[in-house]
Coordinates of C-alpha atoms and ligand atoms in Angstrom, one line a residue:
M106 CA 137.6 43.3 37.0
S107 CA 139.3 46.1 38.9
N108 CA 142.6 45.1 40.5
A109 CA 145.1 47.1 42.7
F110 CA 148.6 47.7 41.3
V111 CA 151.6 49.5 42.7
T112 CA 152.3 52.2 40.1
G113 CA 154.8 54.3 42.0
W114 CA 157.1 53.8 45.0
G115 CA 159.7 55.6 47.1
T116 CA 161.7 55.3 50.3
A117 CA 163.4 57.7 52.7
V118 CA 165.8 57.1 55.6
P119 CA 167.4 59.7 57.8
D120 CA 171.2 60.5 57.4
G121 CA 172.3 59.5 60.9
V122 CA 173.8 56.0 61.2
L123 CA 174.0 54.2 64.5
T124 CA 176.4 51.3 64.3
N125 CA 176.9 48.3 66.6
A126 CA 180.2 49.8 67.6
D127 CA 178.4 53.0 68.7
L128 CA 176.1 50.9 70.9
E129 CA 179.0 48.9 72.2
A130 CA 180.6 52.1 73.5
R131 CA 177.4 53.1 75.4
L132 CA 175.6 49.9 76.5
D133 CA 176.5 46.6 78.0
T134 CA 176.5 44.8 74.6
T135 CA 178.8 43.7 71.8
D136 CA 178.8 43.8 68.0
A137 CA 179.2 40.0 68.0
W138 CA 176.1 39.5 70.2
I139 CA 173.9 41.9 68.2
L140 CA 175.0 40.4 64.8
E141 CA 174.6 36.8 65.9
R142 CA 171.2 37.3 67.6
T143 CA 169.6 39.8 65.2
G144 CA 171.6 40.1 62.0
I145 CA 171.8 43.9 62.5
R146 CA 175.0 45.9 61.8
E147 CA 173.6 49.4 61.8
R148 CA 170.4 51.5 61.7
R149 CA 169.4 54.9 60.5
I150 CA 168.4 57.3 63.3
A151 CA 166.2 60.4 62.9
G152 CA 167.9 63.8 63.4
P153 CA 166.3 66.7 65.2
G154 CA 164.4 67.8 62.1
D155 CA 163.2 64.3 61.1
T156 CA 159.7 63.0 62.1
S157 CA 157.4 60.3 60.9
A158 CA 155.6 62.8 58.7
S159 CA 158.7 64.3 57.2
L160 CA 160.3 60.9 56.3
G161 CA 156.9 59.6 55.1
A162 CA 156.4 62.8 52.9
T163 CA 159.8 62.4 51.3
A164 CA 159.1 58.7 50.4
A165 CA 155.5 59.6 49.2
A166 CA 156.7 62.5 47.0
S167 CA 159.0 60.1 45.2
A168 CA 156.2 57.6 44.8
I169 CA 153.7 60.1 43.4
K170 CA 156.4 61.4 41.0
Q171 CA 157.3 58.0 39.8
A172 CA 153.7 57.1 39.2
G173 CA 153.6 60.0 36.8
L174 CA 151.0 61.7 39.0
T175 CA 150.6 65.0 41.0
P176 CA 149.3 65.2 44.6
S177 CA 145.9 66.3 43.3
D178 CA 145.5 62.9 41.6
I179 CA 145.6 61.1 45.0
D180 CA 142.1 60.2 46.3
L181 CA 143.1 58.9 49.7
L182 CA 146.1 58.7 52.0
V183 CA 146.6 55.8 54.4
V184 CA 149.5 56.1 56.9
A185 CA 150.7 53.0 58.7
T186 CA 152.7 54.0 61.8
S187 CA 153.0 53.2 65.5
T188 CA 155.2 56.3 66.0
P189 CA 152.6 59.0 65.1
E190 CA 153.6 62.7 64.7
Q191 CA 151.6 63.2 67.9
L192 CA 148.6 61.6 69.5
M193 CA 146.2 64.1 67.8
P194 CA 145.8 65.1 65.0
H195 CA 146.8 62.0 63.0
T196 CA 150.1 61.7 61.1
G197 CA 148.3 61.8 57.7
A198 CA 147.2 65.4 58.4
F199 CA 150.9 66.5 58.8
L200 CA 152.1 64.3 56.0
G201 CA 149.4 65.3 53.6
E202 CA 150.0 69.0 54.4
R203 CA 153.7 68.6 53.4
L204 CA 152.5 67.2 50.0
G205 CA 149.7 69.7 49.5
L206 CA 147.0 67.0 49.7
R207 CA 143.4 67.8 50.5
C208 CA 142.0 64.2 50.1
G209 CA 140.9 62.1 53.0
S210 CA 143.5 60.6 55.2
F211 CA 143.8 58.4 58.2
D212 CA 146.4 56.5 60.3
L213 CA 146.4 52.8 60.7
N214 CA 148.3 51.3 63.7
S215 CA 148.9 47.6 63.2
A216 CA 152.5 48.0 64.3
C217 CA 155.0 46.2 62.0
S218 CA 152.2 44.6 60.0
G219 CA 150.9 48.1 59.2
F220 CA 152.2 48.5 55.6
V221 CA 150.6 45.2 54.5
Y222 CA 147.3 46.1 56.3
A223 CA 147.4 49.5 54.6
T224 CA 148.0 47.9 51.2
V225 CA 145.0 45.7 51.6
V226 CA 142.8 48.6 52.8
A227 CA 144.0 50.6 49.8
A228 CA 143.0 47.8 47.4
A229 CA 139.5 47.7 49.0
M230 CA 139.1 51.5 48.6
L231 CA 140.2 51.1 44.9
Q232 CA 137.2 48.8 44.6
T233 CA 134.9 51.6 45.9
G234 CA 135.8 54.2 43.3
C235 CA 139.2 55.6 44.3
R236 CA 141.6 55.7 41.4
H237 CA 144.9 56.2 43.3
V238 CA 145.5 55.6 47.0
L239 CA 148.8 56.6 48.6
V240 CA 150.0 54.1 51.2
V241 CA 152.8 55.1 53.5
G242 CA 154.6 53.1 56.2
T243 CA 156.7 55.5 58.3
E244 CA 158.4 55.2 61.7
T245 CA 160.7 57.0 64.0
M246 CA 161.2 54.1 66.3
S247 CA 164.2 55.8 67.9
R248 CA 161.8 58.2 69.6
I249 CA 160.0 55.4 71.5
T250 CA 162.9 53.1 72.5
D251 CA 164.7 53.5 75.8
P252 CA 168.3 54.5 75.0
D253 CA 169.4 52.6 78.2
D254 CA 167.6 49.3 77.4
R255 CA 170.0 47.1 75.6
A256 CA 167.2 44.5 74.8
T257 CA 165.2 46.9 72.6
H258 CA 167.5 49.8 71.7
I259 CA 169.7 47.7 69.5
L260 CA 166.8 46.5 67.4
F261 CA 165.1 49.5 66.0
G262 CA 165.7 52.1 63.2
D263 CA 163.9 54.9 61.5
G264 CA 162.7 55.2 57.9
A265 CA 159.7 55.3 55.5
G266 CA 158.4 53.6 52.4
A267 CA 155.5 54.7 50.2
A268 CA 153.4 53.2 47.4
V269 CA 150.8 54.6 45.0
M270 CA 148.2 51.9 44.5
S271 CA 146.1 52.4 41.4
S272 CA 143.1 50.5 40.1
A273 CA 143.1 49.0 36.6
D274 CA 140.9 46.5 34.7
A275 CA 143.8 44.1 34.2
H276 CA 145.2 40.8 35.6
G277 CA 147.8 41.1 38.3
G278 CA 148.5 43.4 41.3
L279 CA 147.2 42.3 44.7
L280 CA 146.1 38.6 44.3
A281 CA 145.4 37.5 47.8
W282 CA 145.9 38.5 51.4
D283 CA 145.4 37.5 55.0
L284 CA 145.1 39.8 58.0
G285 CA 144.9 38.7 61.7
C286 CA 145.3 39.7 65.3
D287 CA 145.6 37.8 68.5
G288 CA 144.7 40.3 71.2
S289 CA 145.4 37.9 74.0
A290 CA 149.1 38.9 73.6
T291 CA 148.9 42.7 73.9
D292 CA 151.4 42.6 76.8
I293 CA 154.4 41.0 75.1
L294 CA 155.1 44.0 73.0
Q295 CA 153.7 47.4 74.1
I296 CA 154.2 51.0 75.2
P297 CA 152.2 50.9 78.4
A298 CA 151.6 54.6 79.0
G299 CA 150.3 57.6 77.0
G300 CA 146.9 56.3 76.1
S301 CA 143.5 56.2 77.7
R302 CA 144.4 53.1 79.7
L303 CA 147.3 54.7 81.4
P304 CA 147.6 58.4 80.7
T305 CA 151.0 60.0 80.8
S306 CA 152.0 61.3 84.3
A307 CA 155.1 62.1 86.1
A308 CA 155.0 58.6 87.6
T309 CA 154.7 56.9 84.1
V310 CA 157.6 58.9 82.8
A311 CA 159.7 58.2 85.8
R312 CA 159.1 54.4 85.2
G313 CA 159.9 54.8 81.5
D314 CA 156.5 53.5 80.6
H315 CA 156.5 55.7 77.5
Y316 CA 159.1 53.4 76.0
I317 CA 158.7 50.0 74.2
K318 CA 158.6 47.0 76.5
M319 CA 159.1 43.6 74.9
Q320 CA 159.2 39.9 75.8
G321 CA 161.7 39.1 73.1
Q322 CA 161.5 35.3 73.1
E323 CA 157.7 35.2 73.2
V324 CA 157.5 37.6 70.3
F325 CA 160.1 35.5 68.4
K326 CA 158.0 32.3 68.8
R327 CA 154.7 33.8 67.8
A328 CA 156.3 35.8 65.0
V329 CA 157.6 32.7 63.2
R330 CA 154.2 30.9 63.6
A331 CA 152.3 33.9 62.4
V332 CA 154.4 34.6 59.3
V333 CA 154.4 30.9 58.3
D334 CA 150.7 30.3 58.8
S335 CA 149.5 33.6 57.3
S336 CA 151.8 33.2 54.2
A337 CA 150.6 29.6 53.7
L338 CA 146.9 30.8 53.8
T339 CA 147.5 33.7 51.4
L340 CA 149.3 31.3 48.9
E341 CA 146.4 28.9 49.2
R342 CA 143.9 31.6 48.6
A343 CA 145.7 32.6 45.4
G344 CA 145.9 29.0 44.3
C345 CA 149.8 29.1 44.5
T346 CA 152.5 27.3 46.4
A347 CA 155.8 28.5 47.8
A348 CA 157.5 27.2 44.7
D349 CA 155.7 29.9 42.7
V350 CA 157.1 32.8 44.8
A351 CA 159.9 34.7 43.2
W352 CA 160.6 36.9 46.2
F353 CA 159.6 36.6 49.8
V354 CA 159.7 40.0 51.6
P355 CA 159.2 39.5 55.3
H356 CA 159.1 42.1 58.1
Q357 CA 162.7 42.8 59.0
A358 CA 162.8 42.2 62.8
N359 CA 165.4 39.5 63.2
T360 CA 167.5 37.5 60.7
R361 CA 166.8 34.3 62.7
I362 CA 163.0 34.9 62.4
I363 CA 163.3 35.6 58.7
D364 CA 165.5 32.5 58.1
T365 CA 163.3 30.1 60.2
A366 CA 160.1 31.3 58.6
A367 CA 161.5 31.0 55.1
T368 CA 162.9 27.5 55.8
R369 CA 159.5 26.4 57.1
L370 CA 157.7 27.8 54.1
G371 CA 160.2 26.0 51.8
I372 CA 161.6 29.3 50.4
E373 CA 165.4 29.2 49.8
A374 CA 167.6 32.0 51.0
D375 CA 168.2 33.3 47.5
R376 CA 164.5 34.1 47.2
V377 CA 164.4 36.1 50.4
V378 CA 164.8 39.9 50.5
A379 CA 166.6 41.2 53.6
N380 CA 168.2 44.5 54.4
I381 CA 167.9 44.3 58.2
D382 CA 171.7 44.4 58.4
R383 CA 171.7 48.1 57.3
F384 CA 168.3 49.4 58.7
G385 CA 167.4 47.2 61.7
N386 CA 163.7 46.9 62.5
T387 CA 161.8 49.9 61.1
S388 CA 158.4 48.5 62.0
A389 CA 155.8 49.6 59.4
A390 CA 158.5 50.9 57.1
S391 CA 160.5 47.7 57.0
I392 CA 158.6 45.8 54.2
P393 CA 158.5 48.7 51.8
L394 CA 162.2 49.6 52.5
A395 CA 163.1 46.0 51.6
L396 CA 160.7 45.5 48.7
F397 CA 161.5 48.8 46.9
E398 CA 165.2 48.3 47.3
A399 CA 164.9 44.9 45.6
V400 CA 162.7 46.5 42.8
D401 CA 165.2 49.4 42.3
D402 CA 168.2 47.2 42.1
G403 CA 166.5 45.0 39.5
R404 CA 166.0 41.8 41.6
V405 CA 162.2 42.0 41.4
A406 CA 161.1 41.9 37.8
D407 CA 157.7 42.4 36.1
G408 CA 155.6 39.3 36.4
D409 CA 157.3 38.1 39.6
L410 CA 155.1 36.8 42.4
V411 CA 156.1 38.7 45.5
L412 CA 155.0 37.5 49.0
L413 CA 154.9 40.1 51.7
A414 CA 154.5 39.0 55.4
G415 CA 154.6 41.0 58.5
F416 CA 153.9 40.6 62.3
G417 CA 153.9 43.0 65.1
A418 CA 152.5 44.3 68.4
G419 CA 148.9 43.2 69.0
M420 CA 150.0 40.6 68.0
T421 CA 149.0 41.4 64.5
W422 CA 150.0 39.6 61.3
A423 CA 149.5 40.2 57.6
S424 CA 150.5 38.7 54.4
A425 CA 149.8 39.6 50.8
L426 CA 150.7 38.1 47.4
L427 CA 151.4 40.6 44.5
R428 CA 152.0 40.0 40.9
W429 CA 154.6 42.7 40.4
G430 CA 154.4 45.0 37.4
A431 CA 152.3 47.8 35.9
P432 CA 148.8 46.9 34.6
E433 CA 148.8 45.9 31.0
Ligands
LIG699 N1 173.6 42.5 74.3 C1 174.1 41.5 75.1 N2 173.3 40.7 75.8 C2 172.0 40.9 75.7 C3 171.4 41.9 75.0 C4 172.3 42.8 74.3 N3 171.9 43.8 73.5 N4 170.1 41.9 75.1 C5 169.8 40.9 75.9 N5 171.0 40.3 76.3 C6 171.2 39.1 77.2 C7 170.0 38.8 78.1 O1 170.0 39.7 79.3 C8 170.2 37.4 78.4 O2 171.2 37.3 79.4 P1 171.0 36.1 80.6 O3 171.1 34.8 79.8 O4 172.2 36.4 81.5 O5 169.7 36.4 81.2 C9 170.8 36.8 77.1 O6 171.3 37.9 76.4 C10 169.8 36.1 76.3 O7 168.7 37.0 76.1 P2 167.4 36.5 75.3 O8 166.3 37.6 75.4 O9 167.1 35.1 75.6 O10 168.0 36.6 73.8 P3 167.4 36.1 72.5 O11 168.3 35.1 71.9 O12 166.0 35.7 72.7 O13 167.5 37.4 71.6 C11 166.1 39.1 70.8 C12 166.8 38.6 72.0 C13 167.1 39.5 69.8 C14 165.3 40.3 71.3 C15 165.1 38.1 70.2 O14 164.4 37.5 71.3 C16 164.2 38.6 69.2 O15 164.6 39.1 68.2 N6 162.9 38.5 69.4 C17 161.9 39.1 68.5 C18 161.8 40.5 68.7 C19 161.0 41.2 67.7 O16 160.9 40.7 66.6 N7 160.6 42.4 68.0 C20 159.9 43.3 67.1 C21 158.5 42.8 66.8 S1 157.8 43.9 65.6 C22 157.0 45.2 66.3 O17 155.8 45.2 66.4 C23 157.7 46.4 66.9

């Protein structure tokens, strides 16, 4: 029996802080509105030298070190991002170069579900002979949000989280998962231009079609449903119930989505990990930023059942149940 365990982890956020007061001074919005509707107080914003690869590499270097490994021990790098370094080459090439990696690498774009998708892919690759797979969720959302759009600019932040996933013949690690995508809803959360469907042109830039467009209420409704249904399926697949879950770590998009989903699942607030107030929505980085904060401050203990659940553009969704702790 070969299972997939998190054996090292790390996070990185840029130094720059953007508070609700900063936004209040520039946009037609208020601290009270943002806090009540989203739960966000501030977010970290990339400086001129920060990119998705640089933040991801910082998080990944910590993860490799903590796993007691060196870069040459990594057999595969999977980077979850919807804010790639550039359209080509993939972000893993830039990130891997910063770490001195020469193993295979690829990017995976499942938006905010990306880290959970990448974790599941890593577990599958560990079954095929890889010993250590490096999973990185990294985003510079500030580079794709319209600074003049109060509906989206208030929501997003930048950051990265990384995990070394290792195989071991032991009980625990990744126990069950669910991945899904409803492609009938590609229009409710999208960047319309810059791809093969609508290549960048002077006209697309003039329209701001290189920025995120979002139908917030529609995303909200679907997000709650996706998180609840996917989490329930993953728990069922593991033969567990919500009562068994020590920590629920949902994608950090909106406090009201998190609270509603947790309530519907029957998970009380004191078993929910949330740090959206300080980081906003960091897309594929949000789940590792929340999870590893809770691990580092001692909330998540060895043996705990941890339920991860994400949703994002696509609309994608993903959930995974982990038995936290090193293989024994
Ligand atoms: N400040 C003040 N007022 C605002 C702001 C703002 N920043 N933004 C919108 N409003 C106004 C609207 O214009 C509207 O005014 P009107 O009634 O005069 O028309 C009013 O506030 C209500 O707007 P709604 O969009 O109905 O507000 P809602 O309560 O739905 O909250 C929000 C908006 C926070 C975006 C919410 O819908 C949400 O969080 N949705 C989910 C978004 C999400 O999770 N996105 C990320 C997905 S993950 C990924 O893949 C990137």
